[in-house]
mmCIF file of C-alpha atoms and ligand atoms in Angstrom:
data_model
loop_
_atom_site.group_PDB
_atom_site.id
_atom_site.type_symbol
_atom_site.label_atom_id
_atom_site.label_comp_id
_atom_site.label_asym_id
_atom_site.label_seq_id
_atom_site.Cartn_x
_atom_site.Cartn_y
_atom_site.Cartn_z
ATOM 1 C CA UNK A 87 0.000 0.000 0.000
ATOM 2 C CA UNK A 88 1.359 3.433 -0.916
ATOM 3 C CA UNK A 89 1.856 6.140 1.681
ATOM 4 C CA UNK A 90 0.265 9.558 1.342
ATOM 5 C CA UNK A 91 3.674 11.054 0.460
ATOM 6 C CA UNK A 92 4.071 8.528 -2.361
ATOM 7 C CA UNK A 93 0.543 9.148 -3.671
ATOM 8 C CA UNK A 94 1.075 12.917 -3.504
ATOM 9 C CA UNK A 95 4.380 12.658 -5.377
ATOM 10 C CA UNK A 96 2.761 10.409 -8.009
ATOM 11 C CA UNK A 97 -0.041 12.950 -8.582
ATOM 12 C CA UNK A 98 2.443 15.813 -9.027
ATOM 13 C CA UNK A 99 4.464 13.661 -11.422
ATOM 14 C CA UNK A 100 1.308 12.809 -13.398
ATOM 15 C CA UNK A 101 0.421 16.516 -13.634
ATOM 16 C CA UNK A 102 3.952 17.277 -14.829
ATOM 17 C CA UNK A 103 4.010 14.494 -17.414
ATOM 18 C CA UNK A 104 0.566 15.349 -18.811
ATOM 19 C CA UNK A 105 1.628 18.963 -19.360
ATOM 20 C CA UNK A 106 -0.541 20.558 -16.646
ATOM 21 C CA UNK A 107 2.349 21.948 -14.606
ATOM 22 C CA UNK A 108 4.263 24.057 -17.084
ATOM 23 C CA UNK A 109 5.708 26.541 -14.567
ATOM 24 C CA UNK A 110 8.197 25.419 -11.868
ATOM 25 C CA UNK A 111 6.642 27.766 -9.284
ATOM 26 C CA UNK A 112 3.260 26.072 -9.652
ATOM 27 C CA UNK A 113 4.875 22.648 -9.570
ATOM 28 C CA UNK A 114 6.416 23.692 -6.246
ATOM 29 C CA UNK A 115 2.955 24.765 -5.044
ATOM 30 C CA UNK A 116 1.502 21.394 -6.052
ATOM 31 C CA UNK A 117 4.331 19.659 -4.175
ATOM 32 C CA UNK A 118 3.916 21.849 -1.123
ATOM 33 C CA UNK A 119 0.171 21.345 -0.558
ATOM 34 C CA UNK A 120 -1.065 17.907 0.599
ATOM 35 C CA UNK A 121 -4.667 17.468 -0.611
ATOM 36 C CA UNK A 122 -5.562 15.198 2.311
ATOM 37 C CA UNK A 123 -5.458 18.228 4.628
ATOM 38 C CA UNK A 124 -8.249 19.834 2.582
ATOM 39 C CA UNK A 125 -10.525 16.968 1.612
ATOM 40 C CA UNK A 126 -12.108 14.979 4.435
ATOM 41 C CA UNK A 127 -15.099 12.827 3.612
ATOM 42 C CA UNK A 128 -16.657 13.245 0.175
ATOM 43 C CA UNK A 129 -19.428 11.933 -2.066
ATOM 44 C CA UNK A 130 -19.015 9.594 -5.019
ATOM 45 C CA UNK A 131 -21.749 9.176 -7.645
ATOM 46 C CA UNK A 132 -23.258 5.697 -7.863
ATOM 47 C CA UNK A 133 -22.700 4.557 -11.483
ATOM 48 C CA UNK A 134 -25.916 4.095 -13.452
ATOM 49 C CA UNK A 135 -28.193 5.796 -10.909
ATOM 50 C CA UNK A 136 -30.815 8.213 -12.246
ATOM 51 C CA UNK A 137 -31.271 10.715 -10.663
ATOM 52 C CA UNK A 138 -27.643 10.475 -9.601
ATOM 53 C CA UNK A 139 -27.321 8.948 -6.148
ATOM 54 C CA UNK A 140 -24.216 9.686 -4.095
ATOM 55 C CA UNK A 141 -22.543 7.524 -1.507
ATOM 56 C CA UNK A 142 -20.337 8.995 1.187
ATOM 57 C CA UNK A 143 -16.674 8.001 1.367
ATOM 58 C CA UNK A 144 -15.420 8.706 4.856
ATOM 59 C CA UNK A 145 -11.949 9.875 5.785
ATOM 60 C CA UNK A 146 -9.706 6.912 6.442
ATOM 61 C CA UNK A 147 -11.878 4.168 4.921
ATOM 62 C CA UNK A 148 -10.242 1.833 2.356
ATOM 63 C CA UNK A 149 -9.675 3.666 -0.921
ATOM 64 C CA UNK A 150 -10.157 7.131 0.618
ATOM 65 C CA UNK A 151 -6.510 8.220 0.337
ATOM 66 C CA UNK A 152 -6.152 6.961 -3.242
ATOM 67 C CA UNK A 153 -9.210 9.019 -4.268
ATOM 68 C CA UNK A 154 -7.899 12.095 -2.468
ATOM 69 C CA UNK A 155 -4.723 11.880 -4.546
ATOM 70 C CA UNK A 156 -6.555 11.174 -7.792
ATOM 71 C CA UNK A 157 -7.007 13.934 -10.337
ATOM 72 C CA UNK A 158 -10.771 14.025 -9.770
ATOM 73 C CA UNK A 159 -13.278 16.528 -8.460
ATOM 74 C CA UNK A 160 -14.528 15.392 -5.051
ATOM 75 C CA UNK A 161 -17.937 16.706 -4.015
ATOM 76 C CA UNK A 162 -18.044 17.687 -0.357
ATOM 77 C CA UNK A 163 -21.546 19.161 -0.011
ATOM 78 C CA UNK A 164 -24.958 18.695 -1.658
ATOM 79 C CA UNK A 165 -27.900 21.097 -1.844
ATOM 80 C CA UNK A 166 -26.122 23.756 0.197
ATOM 81 C CA UNK A 167 -26.108 21.795 3.449
ATOM 82 C CA UNK A 168 -25.748 17.980 3.170
ATOM 83 C CA UNK A 169 -22.270 16.788 4.190
ATOM 84 C CA UNK A 170 -20.985 13.223 3.772
ATOM 85 C CA UNK A 171 -20.938 12.919 7.578
ATOM 86 C CA UNK A 172 -24.717 13.470 7.590
ATOM 87 C CA UNK A 173 -25.329 10.290 5.565
ATOM 88 C CA UNK A 174 -24.972 7.415 7.986
ATOM 89 C CA UNK A 175 -26.415 4.720 5.735
ATOM 90 C CA UNK A 176 -27.318 4.234 2.072
ATOM 91 C CA UNK A 177 -27.106 6.923 -0.564
ATOM 92 C CA UNK A 178 -28.466 10.415 -1.065
ATOM 93 C CA UNK A 179 -29.433 12.585 -4.050
ATOM 94 C CA UNK A 180 -28.806 16.297 -4.427
ATOM 95 C CA UNK A 181 -27.021 18.947 -6.453
ATOM 96 C CA UNK A 182 -23.325 19.491 -5.712
ATOM 97 C CA UNK A 183 -22.877 22.796 -3.865
ATOM 98 C CA UNK A 184 -19.231 22.572 -2.773
ATOM 99 C CA UNK A 185 -16.285 20.469 -3.853
ATOM 100 C CA UNK A 186 -12.559 20.154 -4.202
ATOM 101 C CA UNK A 187 -12.047 20.805 -7.898
ATOM 102 C CA UNK A 188 -9.742 18.421 -9.732
ATOM 103 C CA UNK A 189 -6.152 19.550 -9.101
ATOM 104 C CA UNK A 190 -5.225 19.689 -12.800
ATOM 105 C CA UNK A 191 -7.976 22.242 -13.477
ATOM 106 C CA UNK A 192 -7.175 24.423 -10.470
ATOM 107 C CA UNK A 193 -3.458 24.466 -11.318
ATOM 108 C CA UNK A 194 -4.121 25.100 -15.010
ATOM 109 C CA UNK A 195 -6.345 28.038 -14.104
ATOM 110 C CA UNK A 196 -3.746 29.556 -11.771
ATOM 111 C CA UNK A 197 -1.262 29.426 -14.658
ATOM 112 C CA UNK A 198 -3.787 30.789 -17.201
ATOM 113 C CA UNK A 199 -4.487 33.682 -14.846
ATOM 114 C CA UNK A 200 -0.848 34.716 -15.100
ATOM 115 C CA UNK A 201 -0.560 35.352 -11.366
ATOM 116 C CA UNK A 202 3.045 36.369 -10.683
ATOM 117 C CA UNK A 203 5.150 37.140 -7.630
ATOM 118 C CA UNK A 204 3.985 40.412 -6.079
ATOM 119 C CA UNK A 205 0.480 40.280 -7.565
ATOM 120 C CA UNK A 206 -2.509 40.811 -5.285
ATOM 121 C CA UNK A 207 -5.163 38.225 -6.059
ATOM 122 C CA UNK A 208 -8.837 37.884 -5.139
ATOM 123 C CA UNK A 209 -10.249 34.355 -5.256
ATOM 124 C CA UNK A 210 -14.000 33.712 -5.303
ATOM 125 C CA UNK A 211 -15.160 30.317 -3.970
ATOM 126 C CA UNK A 212 -12.736 29.098 -1.294
ATOM 127 C CA UNK A 213 -14.473 25.705 -1.106
ATOM 128 C CA UNK A 214 -12.172 23.250 0.620
ATOM 129 C CA UNK A 215 -9.316 25.767 0.493
ATOM 130 C CA UNK A 216 -7.130 23.606 -1.757
ATOM 131 C CA UNK A 217 -6.876 26.135 -4.589
ATOM 132 C CA UNK A 218 -6.376 28.883 -1.989
ATOM 133 C CA UNK A 219 -3.448 26.933 -0.527
ATOM 134 C CA UNK A 220 -1.830 26.579 -3.955
ATOM 135 C CA UNK A 221 -2.186 30.341 -4.402
ATOM 136 C CA UNK A 222 -0.848 31.134 -0.928
ATOM 137 C CA UNK A 223 2.139 28.855 -1.513
ATOM 138 C CA UNK A 224 2.998 30.589 -4.786
ATOM 139 C CA UNK A 225 2.091 34.223 -3.987
ATOM 140 C CA UNK A 226 2.383 34.468 -0.207
ATOM 141 C CA UNK A 227 -0.405 34.806 2.356
ATOM 142 C CA UNK A 228 -0.338 38.601 2.274
ATOM 143 C CA UNK A 229 -1.166 38.752 -1.427
ATOM 144 C CA UNK A 230 -4.183 36.468 -1.413
ATOM 145 C CA UNK A 231 -7.782 37.077 -0.320
ATOM 146 C CA UNK A 232 -10.401 34.364 -0.749
ATOM 147 C CA UNK A 233 -14.179 34.689 -0.346
ATOM 148 C CA UNK A 234 -16.554 31.815 0.427
ATOM 149 C CA UNK A 235 -20.331 32.193 0.511
ATOM 150 C CA UNK A 236 -21.120 29.288 2.827
ATOM 151 C CA UNK A 237 -20.042 29.931 6.442
ATOM 152 C CA UNK A 238 -19.703 26.228 7.344
ATOM 153 C CA UNK A 239 -17.616 25.528 4.229
ATOM 154 C CA UNK A 240 -15.507 28.613 4.897
ATOM 155 C CA UNK A 241 -14.866 27.597 8.517
ATOM 156 C CA UNK A 242 -13.612 24.163 7.442
ATOM 157 C CA UNK A 243 -11.369 25.710 4.794
ATOM 158 C CA UNK A 244 -9.939 28.104 7.390
ATOM 159 C CA UNK A 245 -9.075 25.180 9.686
ATOM 160 C CA UNK A 246 -7.502 23.223 6.803
ATOM 161 C CA UNK A 247 -5.416 26.194 5.655
ATOM 162 C CA UNK A 248 -4.189 26.738 9.206
ATOM 163 C CA UNK A 249 -3.296 23.050 9.565
ATOM 164 C CA UNK A 250 -1.328 23.267 6.312
ATOM 165 C CA UNK A 251 0.532 26.344 7.541
ATOM 166 C CA UNK A 252 -1.130 29.021 5.368
ATOM 167 C CA UNK A 253 -2.831 32.226 6.492
ATOM 168 C CA UNK A 254 -4.312 34.100 3.510
ATOM 169 C CA UNK A 255 -7.061 36.625 4.219
ATOM 170 C CA UNK A 256 -10.380 34.744 4.289
ATOM 171 C CA UNK A 257 -13.818 36.316 4.010
ATOM 172 C CA UNK A 258 -17.237 34.745 4.436
ATOM 173 C CA UNK A 259 -19.669 36.515 2.150
ATOM 174 C CA UNK A 260 -20.942 36.926 -1.371
ATOM 175 C CA UNK A 261 -17.926 37.077 -3.641
ATOM 176 C CA UNK A 262 -20.068 38.593 -6.396
ATOM 177 C CA UNK A 263 -19.959 41.791 -4.334
ATOM 178 C CA UNK A 264 -16.154 41.708 -4.331
ATOM 179 C CA UNK A 265 -13.965 42.497 -1.346
ATOM 180 C CA UNK A 266 -16.173 44.329 1.178
ATOM 181 C CA UNK A 267 -13.215 46.582 2.018
ATOM 182 C CA UNK A 268 -12.640 47.392 -1.632
ATOM 183 C CA UNK A 269 -9.252 46.787 -3.082
ATOM 184 C CA UNK A 270 -6.905 47.106 -5.933
ATOM 185 C CA UNK A 271 -6.286 43.645 -7.276
ATOM 186 C CA UNK A 272 -4.019 42.539 -10.092
ATOM 187 C CA UNK A 273 -5.909 39.317 -10.667
ATOM 188 C CA UNK A 274 -9.294 37.738 -9.856
ATOM 189 C CA UNK A 275 -9.970 34.006 -10.151
ATOM 190 C CA UNK A 276 -13.361 32.381 -9.603
ATOM 191 C CA UNK A 277 -14.012 28.694 -8.983
ATOM 192 C CA UNK A 278 -17.760 29.149 -9.152
ATOM 193 C CA UNK A 279 -19.476 30.247 -12.375
ATOM 194 C CA UNK A 280 -21.529 33.379 -13.080
ATOM 195 C CA UNK A 281 -24.282 34.491 -15.493
ATOM 196 C CA UNK A 282 -22.549 37.811 -16.051
ATOM 197 C CA UNK A 283 -19.421 39.564 -14.788
ATOM 198 C CA UNK A 284 -20.242 41.189 -11.434
ATOM 199 C CA UNK A 285 -19.746 44.971 -11.522
ATOM 200 C CA UNK A 286 -17.601 45.179 -8.321
ATOM 201 C CA UNK A 287 -14.957 42.937 -9.922
ATOM 202 C CA UNK A 288 -14.607 45.431 -12.765
ATOM 203 C CA UNK A 289 -13.717 48.193 -10.327
ATOM 204 C CA UNK A 290 -11.625 46.183 -7.858
ATOM 205 C CA UNK A 291 -9.322 44.748 -10.520
ATOM 206 C CA UNK A 292 -6.915 47.419 -11.777
ATOM 207 C CA UNK A 293 -6.844 48.412 -15.444
ATOM 208 C CA UNK A 294 -4.518 45.918 -17.125
ATOM 209 C CA UNK A 295 -5.448 43.297 -14.511
ATOM 210 C CA UNK A 296 -7.112 40.016 -15.398
ATOM 211 C CA UNK A 297 -10.267 38.131 -14.448
ATOM 212 C CA UNK A 298 -10.577 34.368 -15.012
ATOM 213 C CA UNK A 299 -14.125 33.075 -14.615
ATOM 214 C CA UNK A 300 -16.519 30.555 -16.111
ATOM 215 C CA UNK A 301 -19.663 31.976 -17.681
ATOM 216 C CA UNK A 302 -22.701 29.752 -17.187
ATOM 217 C CA UNK A 303 -26.476 29.922 -17.022
ATOM 218 C CA UNK A 304 -29.559 27.875 -16.356
ATOM 219 C CA UNK A 305 -29.101 25.433 -19.229
ATOM 220 C CA UNK A 306 -25.898 23.721 -18.063
ATOM 221 C CA UNK A 307 -23.596 25.332 -20.618
ATOM 222 C CA UNK A 308 -20.217 26.834 -19.740
ATOM 223 C CA UNK A 309 -17.341 28.851 -21.169
ATOM 224 C CA UNK A 310 -14.129 29.758 -19.345
ATOM 225 C CA UNK A 311 -13.283 33.421 -20.029
ATOM 226 C CA UNK A 312 -10.041 35.323 -19.491
ATOM 227 C CA UNK A 313 -10.741 39.050 -19.425
ATOM 228 C CA UNK A 314 -8.436 42.040 -19.207
ATOM 229 C CA UNK A 315 -9.816 45.063 -17.402
ATOM 230 C CA UNK A 316 -9.488 48.000 -19.780
ATOM 231 C CA UNK A 317 -10.724 50.743 -17.455
ATOM 232 C CA UNK A 318 -13.004 51.172 -14.450
ATOM 233 C CA UNK A 319 -16.097 49.068 -15.147
ATOM 234 C CA UNK A 320 -14.793 47.841 -18.509
ATOM 235 C CA UNK A 321 -13.169 44.647 -19.709
ATOM 236 C CA UNK A 322 -12.679 42.559 -22.783
ATOM 237 C CA UNK A 323 -11.559 38.992 -23.247
ATOM 238 C CA UNK A 324 -11.705 35.663 -24.988
ATOM 239 C CA UNK A 325 -12.959 32.236 -24.065
ATOM 240 C CA UNK A 326 -10.299 29.579 -23.570
ATOM 241 C CA UNK A 327 -9.919 26.112 -25.098
ATOM 242 C CA UNK A 328 -11.180 23.103 -23.169
ATOM 243 C CA UNK A 329 -14.304 21.901 -21.427
ATOM 244 C CA UNK A 330 -14.511 23.576 -18.041
ATOM 245 C CA UNK A 331 -17.618 23.663 -15.872
ATOM 246 C CA UNK A 332 -18.177 25.009 -12.361
ATOM 247 C CA UNK A 333 -21.164 25.093 -10.059
ATOM 248 C CA UNK A 334 -22.992 28.394 -10.419
ATOM 249 C CA UNK A 335 -22.466 31.134 -7.814
ATOM 250 C CA UNK A 336 -25.297 30.754 -5.381
ATOM 251 C CA UNK A 337 -26.911 34.188 -5.955
ATOM 252 C CA UNK A 338 -26.903 33.520 -9.729
ATOM 253 C CA UNK A 339 -28.689 30.171 -9.453
ATOM 254 C CA UNK A 340 -32.158 29.864 -10.953
ATOM 255 C CA UNK A 341 -35.142 30.407 -8.662
ATOM 256 C CA UNK A 342 -36.832 27.232 -7.375
ATOM 257 C CA UNK A 343 -38.650 25.524 -10.246
ATOM 258 C CA UNK A 344 -42.446 25.288 -10.219
ATOM 259 C CA UNK A 345 -43.848 22.058 -11.616
ATOM 260 C CA UNK A 346 -43.642 22.245 -15.388
ATOM 261 C CA UNK A 347 -46.835 21.808 -17.391
ATOM 262 C CA UNK A 348 -46.304 21.567 -21.141
ATOM 263 C CA UNK A 349 -49.019 23.648 -22.790
ATOM 264 C CA UNK A 350 -50.218 23.931 -26.384
ATOM 265 C CA UNK A 351 -48.836 26.698 -28.603
ATOM 266 C CA UNK A 352 -47.926 27.674 -32.146
ATOM 267 C CA UNK A 353 -46.412 24.873 -34.193
ATOM 268 C CA UNK A 354 -43.969 24.985 -37.071
ATOM 269 C CA UNK A 355 -41.237 22.789 -38.557
ATOM 270 C CA UNK A 356 -37.768 23.482 -37.169
ATOM 271 C CA UNK A 357 -34.956 24.547 -39.478
ATOM 272 C CA UNK A 358 -32.263 22.830 -37.373
ATOM 273 C CA UNK A 359 -31.908 19.418 -35.780
ATOM 274 C CA UNK A 360 -32.754 20.024 -32.103
ATOM 275 C CA UNK A 361 -30.060 17.527 -31.078
ATOM 276 C CA UNK A 362 -27.453 20.198 -31.817
ATOM 277 C CA UNK A 363 -28.264 22.001 -28.554
ATOM 278 C CA UNK A 364 -27.273 18.905 -26.572
ATOM 279 C CA UNK A 365 -23.662 19.341 -27.757
ATOM 280 C CA UNK A 366 -21.065 21.275 -25.720
ATOM 281 C CA UNK A 367 -20.946 24.432 -27.845
ATOM 282 C CA UNK A 368 -24.420 24.078 -29.413
ATOM 283 C CA UNK A 369 -25.845 24.183 -25.883
ATOM 284 C CA UNK A 370 -23.716 27.235 -25.132
ATOM 285 C CA UNK A 371 -25.067 29.078 -28.161
ATOM 286 C CA UNK A 372 -28.641 28.151 -27.181
ATOM 287 C CA UNK A 373 -28.038 29.405 -23.646
ATOM 288 C CA UNK A 374 -26.683 32.713 -24.975
ATOM 289 C CA UNK A 375 -29.760 33.099 -27.164
ATOM 290 C CA UNK A 376 -32.280 32.285 -24.422
ATOM 291 C CA UNK A 377 -30.455 33.360 -21.250
ATOM 292 C CA UNK A 378 -33.326 33.123 -18.794
ATOM 293 C CA UNK A 379 -34.525 29.743 -20.067
ATOM 294 C CA UNK A 380 -33.854 26.384 -18.509
ATOM 295 C CA UNK A 381 -33.171 23.557 -20.909
ATOM 296 C CA UNK A 382 -34.683 20.190 -20.152
ATOM 297 C CA UNK A 383 -35.311 17.188 -22.328
ATOM 298 C CA UNK A 384 -32.627 15.760 -24.569
ATOM 299 C CA UNK A 385 -31.747 14.827 -28.126
ATOM 300 C CA UNK A 386 -34.561 15.559 -30.551
ATOM 301 C CA UNK A 387 -36.995 16.282 -27.714
ATOM 302 C CA UNK A 388 -35.773 19.522 -26.218
ATOM 303 C CA UNK A 389 -37.779 21.559 -23.733
ATOM 304 C CA UNK A 390 -37.041 25.216 -23.003
ATOM 305 C CA UNK A 391 -38.866 26.914 -20.166
ATOM 306 C CA UNK A 392 -38.270 30.604 -19.543
ATOM 307 C CA UNK A 393 -37.953 31.436 -15.865
ATOM 308 C CA UNK A 394 -38.653 35.142 -16.399
ATOM 309 C CA UNK A 395 -41.756 34.994 -18.619
ATOM 310 C CA UNK A 396 -43.084 31.433 -18.508
ATOM 311 C CA UNK A 397 -42.545 31.131 -22.268
ATOM 312 C CA UNK A 398 -42.070 27.579 -23.500
ATOM 313 C CA UNK A 399 -40.670 25.799 -26.515
ATOM 314 C CA UNK A 400 -40.499 22.084 -27.149
ATOM 315 C CA UNK A 401 -39.353 20.058 -30.110
ATOM 316 C CA UNK A 402 -40.273 16.600 -31.312
ATOM 317 C CA UNK A 403 -39.353 14.411 -34.275
ATOM 318 C CA UNK A 404 -41.905 14.018 -37.058
ATOM 319 C CA UNK A 405 -42.838 10.486 -38.137
ATOM 320 C CA UNK A 406 -41.881 11.292 -41.750
ATOM 321 C CA UNK A 407 -38.621 13.092 -40.942
ATOM 322 C CA UNK A 408 -37.758 16.559 -39.672
ATOM 323 C CA UNK A 409 -38.932 18.069 -36.393
ATOM 324 C CA UNK A 410 -41.756 20.231 -35.087
ATOM 325 C CA UNK A 411 -41.453 22.967 -32.489
ATOM 326 C CA UNK A 412 -44.318 24.139 -30.295
ATOM 327 C CA UNK A 413 -43.871 27.643 -28.860
ATOM 328 C CA UNK A 414 -45.986 29.743 -26.549
ATOM 329 C CA UNK A 415 -45.586 32.885 -24.468
ATOM 330 C CA UNK A 416 -44.145 36.348 -25.067
ATOM 331 C CA UNK A 417 -40.668 35.048 -25.963
ATOM 332 C CA UNK A 418 -40.276 32.855 -29.033
ATOM 333 C CA UNK A 419 -37.503 30.854 -27.428
ATOM 334 C CA UNK A 420 -36.946 28.485 -30.307
ATOM 335 C CA UNK A 421 -36.830 31.338 -32.839
ATOM 336 C CA UNK A 422 -34.061 32.927 -30.747
ATOM 337 C CA UNK A 423 -32.143 29.660 -30.371
ATOM 338 C CA UNK A 424 -32.510 28.686 -34.004
ATOM 339 C CA UNK A 425 -31.220 32.026 -35.321
ATOM 340 C CA UNK A 426 -28.223 31.869 -32.974
ATOM 341 C CA UNK A 427 -27.400 28.284 -33.927
ATOM 342 C CA UNK A 428 -27.641 29.179 -37.616
ATOM 343 C CA UNK A 429 -25.210 32.086 -37.125
ATOM 344 C CA UNK A 430 -22.822 29.736 -35.319
ATOM 345 C CA UNK A 431 -23.175 27.063 -38.013
ATOM 346 C CA UNK A 432 -22.506 29.689 -40.683
ATOM 347 C CA UNK A 433 -19.146 30.237 -38.957
ATOM 348 C CA UNK A 434 -18.444 26.449 -39.143
ATOM 349 C CA UNK A 435 -19.684 25.637 -35.616
ATOM 350 C CA UNK A 436 -16.509 26.556 -33.713
ATOM 351 C CA UNK A 437 -15.750 25.756 -30.075
ATOM 352 C CA UNK A 438 -16.114 28.482 -27.396
ATOM 353 C CA UNK A 439 -12.507 29.558 -27.979
ATOM 354 C CA UNK A 440 -13.676 31.461 -31.073
ATOM 355 C CA UNK A 441 -15.971 33.554 -28.845
ATOM 356 C CA UNK A 442 -15.095 36.724 -26.942
ATOM 357 C CA UNK A 443 -16.716 39.021 -24.428
ATOM 358 C CA UNK A 444 -16.912 42.796 -24.065
ATOM 359 C CA UNK A 445 -18.101 44.426 -20.862
ATOM 360 C CA UNK A 446 -18.832 48.130 -20.382
ATOM 361 C CA UNK A 447 -21.374 50.464 -18.849
ATOM 362 C CA UNK A 448 -23.467 49.818 -21.956
ATOM 363 C CA UNK A 449 -23.839 46.119 -21.157
ATOM 364 C CA UNK A 450 -22.128 42.746 -21.435
ATOM 365 C CA UNK A 451 -21.947 41.051 -24.788
ATOM 366 C CA UNK A 452 -20.581 37.694 -25.895
ATOM 367 C CA UNK A 453 -19.610 37.667 -29.562
ATOM 368 C CA UNK A 454 -18.487 35.177 -32.124
ATOM 369 C CA UNK A 455 -15.280 35.743 -34.084
ATOM 370 C CA UNK A 456 -14.896 39.501 -33.651
ATOM 371 C CA UNK A 457 -16.514 42.236 -31.585
ATOM 372 C CA UNK A 458 -18.643 43.309 -34.532
ATOM 373 C CA UNK A 459 -19.642 39.698 -35.318
ATOM 374 C CA UNK A 460 -22.842 37.979 -34.202
ATOM 375 C CA UNK A 461 -23.371 38.650 -30.490
ATOM 376 C CA UNK A 462 -25.685 38.078 -27.564
ATOM 377 C CA UNK A 463 -26.290 40.280 -24.519
ATOM 378 C CA UNK A 464 -25.808 38.666 -21.127
ATOM 379 C CA UNK A 465 -28.578 39.044 -18.562
ATOM 380 C CA UNK A 466 -27.488 41.676 -16.028
HETATM 381 C C1 LIG B 257 -16.168 24.308 -6.908
HETATM 382 S S1 LIG B 257 -16.235 24.903 -5.281
HETATM 383 C C2 LIG B 257 -14.652 25.658 -5.034
HETATM 384 C C3 LIG B 257 -13.499 24.752 -5.111
HETATM 385 C C4 LIG B 257 -12.312 25.266 -4.368
HETATM 386 N N1 LIG B 257 -11.687 26.383 -5.007
HETATM 387 C C5 LIG B 257 -11.334 24.137 -4.060
HETATM 388 O O1 LIG B 257 -10.256 24.097 -4.613
HETATM 389 O O2 LIG B 257 -11.700 23.330 -3.228
HETATM 390 C C6 LIG B 257 -17.243 26.349 -5.456
HETATM 391 C C7 LIG B 257 -17.427 27.122 -4.180
HETATM 392 O O3 LIG B 257 -17.946 28.385 -4.491
HETATM 393 C C8 LIG B 257 -18.753 28.772 -3.405
HETATM 394 N N2 LIG B 257 -19.624 29.868 -3.820
HETATM 395 C C9 LIG B 257 -20.801 29.811 -4.502
HETATM 396 N N3 LIG B 257 -21.283 31.045 -4.684
HETATM 397 C C10 LIG B 257 -20.399 31.913 -4.123
HETATM 398 C C11 LIG B 257 -20.351 33.326 -3.979
HETATM 399 N N4 LIG B 257 -21.335 34.106 -4.458
HETATM 400 N N5 LIG B 257 -19.298 33.870 -3.315
HETATM 401 C C12 LIG B 257 -18.302 33.092 -2.826
HETATM 402 N N6 LIG B 257 -18.307 31.743 -2.924
HETATM 403 C C13 LIG B 257 -19.327 31.166 -3.580
HETATM 404 C C14 LIG B 257 -19.491 27.479 -3.060
HETATM 405 O O4 LIG B 257 -20.055 27.541 -1.761
HETATM 406 C C15 LIG B 257 -18.379 26.461 -3.193
HETATM 407 O O5 LIG B 257 -17.745 26.231 -1.969
#
């Protein structure tokens, strides 16, 4: 059986060999921070369960240490309050609300952020404190502030950071409001996702500074954006390669869903195959086009339900080929989605990395190709 030191060393070696750790300073951070001090018990999904059931894996049980030193995300809280310790027998269902993100992603993001010696950094979403510890190791305690929304999660992270010998500034609160004492930051990194870039970030990060955050919404689509602040309240940036998703910042989550009744509406044939919005970037384009809609259903049978207006759209295959869409309500959700998907297809259906974002007092816009290309306003 391997010791924790051996498992830790093997993980760092894996992250070096696979090209994650390109900078020696971040390799040193990965070596200096033992993940077992940050991840206690966690949840594992039960394969094949629907809805996904989770079983707790308790600190110290067989296999626990190997999982801790695997390059996997480990969920540590469900539905904003359920901890693995609360589940004494069987399994539980719920939405992940806190986790230790897979080390390769956290370390990649720190490097993408371009955080250098002497930079002051604001982190949003302390979680277990693992990413905070990497940052504190590399940048020094005095240069790092981390904000966590959930007081219980934040208290555990504080204890873990102390046990590991780090003392960055920790705040319990809503990171979307920025540092409550204000601040002039060089960099901001978020390990929860947002529907739009929060205004305080655009004033607390200095012009020339960078913001790394995942844009998301209510239809499970994501794009990791690296923005440069161009002036107070203004920023511009591009989306990065890869397939990154993060749980949505709690204040940006959708309101509780009422039961959904599918009602009759106007029918027409669709111009696109509805399956396209189940793909990674097709779903992203659909979410941009209908930003207050939730997407349900799958494949050829998509359901869009607009949280703001109650508008609905649903698609179905026709027996003789093609598809029909039924729409009702003030927003023609499918019309919006279809036009956006057609614009994206006209550009050869590129991945998110061909998209950019511009933020100013006038609004927040995600565009395709170039700033004057097809674009969609974010809900703010
Ligand atoms: C994916 S986890 C963070 C992972 C963490 N960085 C790590 O390495 O363990 C996301 C965290 O963001 C927190 N969060 C959600 N909304 C937030 C907000 N508005 N402000 C600060 N933290 C928030 C969640 O409570 C959760 O702990």
